[in-house]
Amino acid sequence: MKTLVVFYSLEGNTKFIADVIAKHLQADTLELKTAKPFPSKGFKKFFKGGMSVVFKQKPKLDNKDIDLNPYDNIIIGTPVWAGSYSSPVNSFIKQYPFTGKKVGVFLCSGGGGVEKCCSNIKKALPGNSFIGEIDFVEPLKRGREEAFKASVQWCENLSL
Ligand SMILES: Cc1cc2nc3c(=O)[nH]c(=O)nc-3n(C[C@H](O)[C@H](O)[C@H](O)COP(=O)(O)O)c2cc1C
């Protein structure tokens, strides 16, 4: 059973969790990168990212020729943007559609929009079975140790 952890992270929170999960599950990782990086500071950060979600944009990915065939399990991580999943994850889902996988979802947020984000991801990935979801509020600022432990626990409870 092969597992891929695929994620996007603008400011490192989702990456932090992705690394813990991938290590614990002995999974491959794929960090999504956009050809044109999103601004990571100030007003522009929220404006550009927020608009890209509202307008359902699919920013061009730098990652090339992603092959999901070898994987039985796909664990997807994203920051919550404008109450949904980040647009680079939208690019991934649209460019590399897949079905018949076991899917886990992990989210990092500032504390709002988690449920809608999760339900939007599920809606965007019909034909897969969802095996677990977990969310974190600003793990880098609010407690890495706690987030680390919760991630490991989550991995142990996943029926992969
Ligand atoms: C464009 C943008 C939109 C955001 N929208 C939300 C939101 O709707 N709800 C929320 O709780 N946090 C929101 N945030 C905060 C991020 O979800 C949060 O900081 C997350 O931990 C960032 O993860 P990252 O470090 O992996 O990028 C937003 C951040 C950005 C950049």
Coordinates of C-alpha atoms and ligand atoms in Angstrom, one line a residue:
M1 CA 0.0 0.0 0.0
K2 CA 1.7 3.2 -1.1
T3 CA 0.8 6.6 0.3
L4 CA 1.4 10.1 -1.1
V5 CA 1.2 13.2 1.0
V6 CA 0.4 16.1 -1.3
F7 CA 0.2 19.6 0.0
Y8 CA 0.5 23.3 -0.6
S9 CA 1.8 25.7 2.1
L10 CA 2.4 29.4 1.7
E11 CA 3.8 30.1 5.2
G12 CA 5.0 26.8 6.5
N13 CA 2.2 25.5 8.7
T14 CA 0.8 22.9 6.4
K15 CA 4.3 21.9 5.4
F16 CA 5.2 21.3 9.1
I17 CA 2.2 19.0 9.5
A18 CA 2.8 17.3 6.1
D19 CA 6.4 16.4 7.1
V20 CA 5.2 14.8 10.4
I21 CA 2.5 12.8 8.6
A22 CA 4.7 11.7 5.7
K23 CA 7.5 10.6 8.1
H24 CA 5.0 8.7 10.3
L25 CA 3.3 7.0 7.4
Q26 CA 6.6 6.5 5.5
A27 CA 4.9 8.2 2.6
D28 CA 6.2 10.0 -0.5
T29 CA 5.6 13.7 -0.4
L30 CA 4.7 16.2 -3.1
E31 CA 4.9 19.9 -2.2
L32 CA 2.8 21.8 -4.7
K33 CA 4.5 25.0 -6.0
T34 CA 3.1 27.6 -8.2
A35 CA 5.0 28.9 -11.2
K36 CA 4.3 32.4 -10.0
P37 CA 4.6 32.4 -6.2
F38 CA 1.7 34.0 -4.2
P39 CA 2.7 37.0 -2.1
S40 CA 3.4 35.9 1.5
K41 CA 3.1 39.3 3.2
G42 CA 0.7 42.1 3.9
F43 CA -2.5 43.0 2.3
K44 CA -1.5 41.4 -1.1
K45 CA -1.2 38.0 0.6
F46 CA -4.9 37.9 1.5
F47 CA -6.0 39.7 -1.6
K48 CA -4.3 37.6 -4.2
G49 CA -4.9 34.3 -2.5
G50 CA -8.5 35.2 -1.5
M51 CA -9.4 36.3 -5.0
S52 CA -7.9 33.2 -6.6
V53 CA -10.2 31.0 -4.4
V54 CA -13.3 33.2 -5.0
F55 CA -12.7 33.0 -8.8
K56 CA -11.9 29.3 -8.6
Q57 CA -8.5 29.9 -10.3
K58 CA -6.1 27.2 -11.2
P59 CA -2.7 28.8 -10.9
K60 CA 0.0 27.1 -13.0
L61 CA 1.9 24.5 -11.1
D62 CA 5.7 24.2 -11.2
N63 CA 5.4 20.5 -10.5
K64 CA 5.5 18.4 -13.7
D65 CA 4.1 15.1 -14.8
I66 CA 2.7 14.0 -11.4
D67 CA 1.8 10.2 -11.6
L68 CA -0.7 9.1 -9.0
N69 CA -1.1 5.6 -10.3
P70 CA 1.3 4.0 -7.9
Y71 CA -0.6 5.3 -4.9
D72 CA -3.4 3.6 -3.0
N73 CA -3.8 6.4 -0.5
I74 CA -3.6 10.2 -1.0
I75 CA -3.3 12.5 2.0
I76 CA -4.1 16.1 1.0
G77 CA -3.0 19.1 3.0
T78 CA -4.0 22.7 2.5
P79 CA -4.3 26.0 4.3
V80 CA -7.8 27.3 4.5
W81 CA -8.1 30.3 2.1
A82 CA -11.3 32.3 2.0
G83 CA -13.2 29.5 3.7
S84 CA -12.1 26.9 1.2
Y85 CA -9.0 25.0 0.0
S86 CA -6.1 27.0 -1.5
S87 CA -6.1 27.5 -5.2
P88 CA -2.8 25.5 -5.9
V89 CA -4.7 22.5 -4.5
N90 CA -7.5 23.4 -6.9
S91 CA -5.0 23.2 -9.7
F92 CA -3.8 19.8 -8.5
I93 CA -7.3 18.4 -8.2
K94 CA -8.3 19.7 -11.7
Q95 CA -5.1 18.8 -13.5
Y96 CA -4.6 15.3 -11.9
P97 CA -8.1 13.9 -11.3
F98 CA -8.2 10.6 -9.5
T99 CA -10.8 8.1 -8.2
G100 CA -10.7 4.9 -6.2
K101 CA -8.2 6.1 -3.7
K102 CA -8.4 6.3 0.1
V103 CA -8.2 10.0 0.9
G104 CA -7.2 11.8 4.1
V105 CA -7.4 15.6 4.5
F106 CA -5.5 17.9 6.8
L107 CA -6.1 21.6 7.1
C108 CA -4.3 24.6 8.7
S109 CA -6.3 27.7 9.3
G110 CA -6.6 30.8 11.4
G111 CA -9.6 29.3 13.1
G112 CA -12.5 29.7 10.6
G113 CA -13.9 28.0 7.5
V114 CA -12.6 24.6 8.3
E115 CA -15.9 22.7 7.8
K116 CA -16.7 24.3 4.5
C117 CA -13.2 23.8 3.3
C118 CA -13.3 20.1 4.1
S119 CA -16.7 19.6 2.5
N120 CA -15.6 21.5 -0.6
I121 CA -12.6 19.2 -1.0
K122 CA -14.8 16.1 -0.6
K123 CA -17.2 17.4 -3.2
A124 CA -14.2 18.1 -5.6
L125 CA -13.0 14.5 -5.3
P126 CA -16.0 12.2 -6.0
G127 CA -15.3 8.5 -6.4
N128 CA -12.8 8.3 -3.5
S129 CA -13.3 7.1 0.0
F130 CA -12.5 9.6 2.8
I131 CA -10.8 8.0 5.7
G132 CA -10.0 10.9 8.0
E133 CA -9.7 14.6 8.4
I134 CA -7.9 16.8 10.9
D135 CA -7.4 20.5 11.3
F136 CA -4.9 22.7 13.0
V137 CA -5.0 26.4 14.0
E138 CA -1.7 28.1 13.2
P139 CA 0.4 25.2 14.5
L140 CA 3.7 27.1 14.1
K141 CA 2.6 29.9 16.3
R142 CA 0.3 28.1 18.7
G143 CA 2.1 25.0 19.6
R144 CA 4.2 22.7 17.5
E145 CA 4.5 20.0 20.1
E146 CA 0.7 19.6 20.5
A147 CA 0.3 19.6 16.7
F148 CA 3.0 17.1 16.3
K149 CA 1.4 14.7 18.8
A150 CA -2.1 15.2 17.2
S151 CA -0.7 14.5 13.7
V152 CA 1.0 11.3 14.9
Q153 CA -2.2 10.1 16.7
W154 CA -4.2 10.9 13.6
C155 CA -1.9 8.8 11.4
E156 CA -2.2 5.9 13.8
N157 CA -5.9 5.9 13.6
L158 CA -6.1 6.0 9.8
S159 CA -7.2 2.8 8.2
L160 CA -4.9 2.7 5.3
Ligands
LIG1 C1 -5.2 34.1 1.1 C2 -5.5 33.7 2.5 C3 -6.8 33.4 2.9 C4 -7.0 32.9 4.2 N1 -8.3 32.7 4.6 C5 -8.6 32.1 5.8 C6 -9.9 31.7 6.2 O1 -10.9 31.9 5.4 N2 -10.1 31.2 7.4 C7 -9.0 31.0 8.3 O2 -9.3 30.6 9.4 N3 -7.8 31.4 7.9 C8 -7.5 31.9 6.7 N4 -6.2 32.2 6.3 C9 -5.1 31.9 7.3 C10 -4.4 30.5 6.9 O3 -5.4 29.5 6.7 C11 -3.5 30.1 8.1 O4 -2.6 31.1 8.4 C12 -2.8 28.8 7.8 O5 -2.2 28.3 9.0 C13 -1.7 29.0 6.8 O6 -1.1 27.8 6.4 P1 0.3 27.8 5.6 O7 1.3 28.3 6.6 O8 0.6 26.3 5.4 O9 0.3 28.6 4.4 C14 -5.9 32.7 5.1 C15 -4.6 33.0 4.7 C16 -4.4 33.4 3.4 C17 -3.0 33.7 2.9

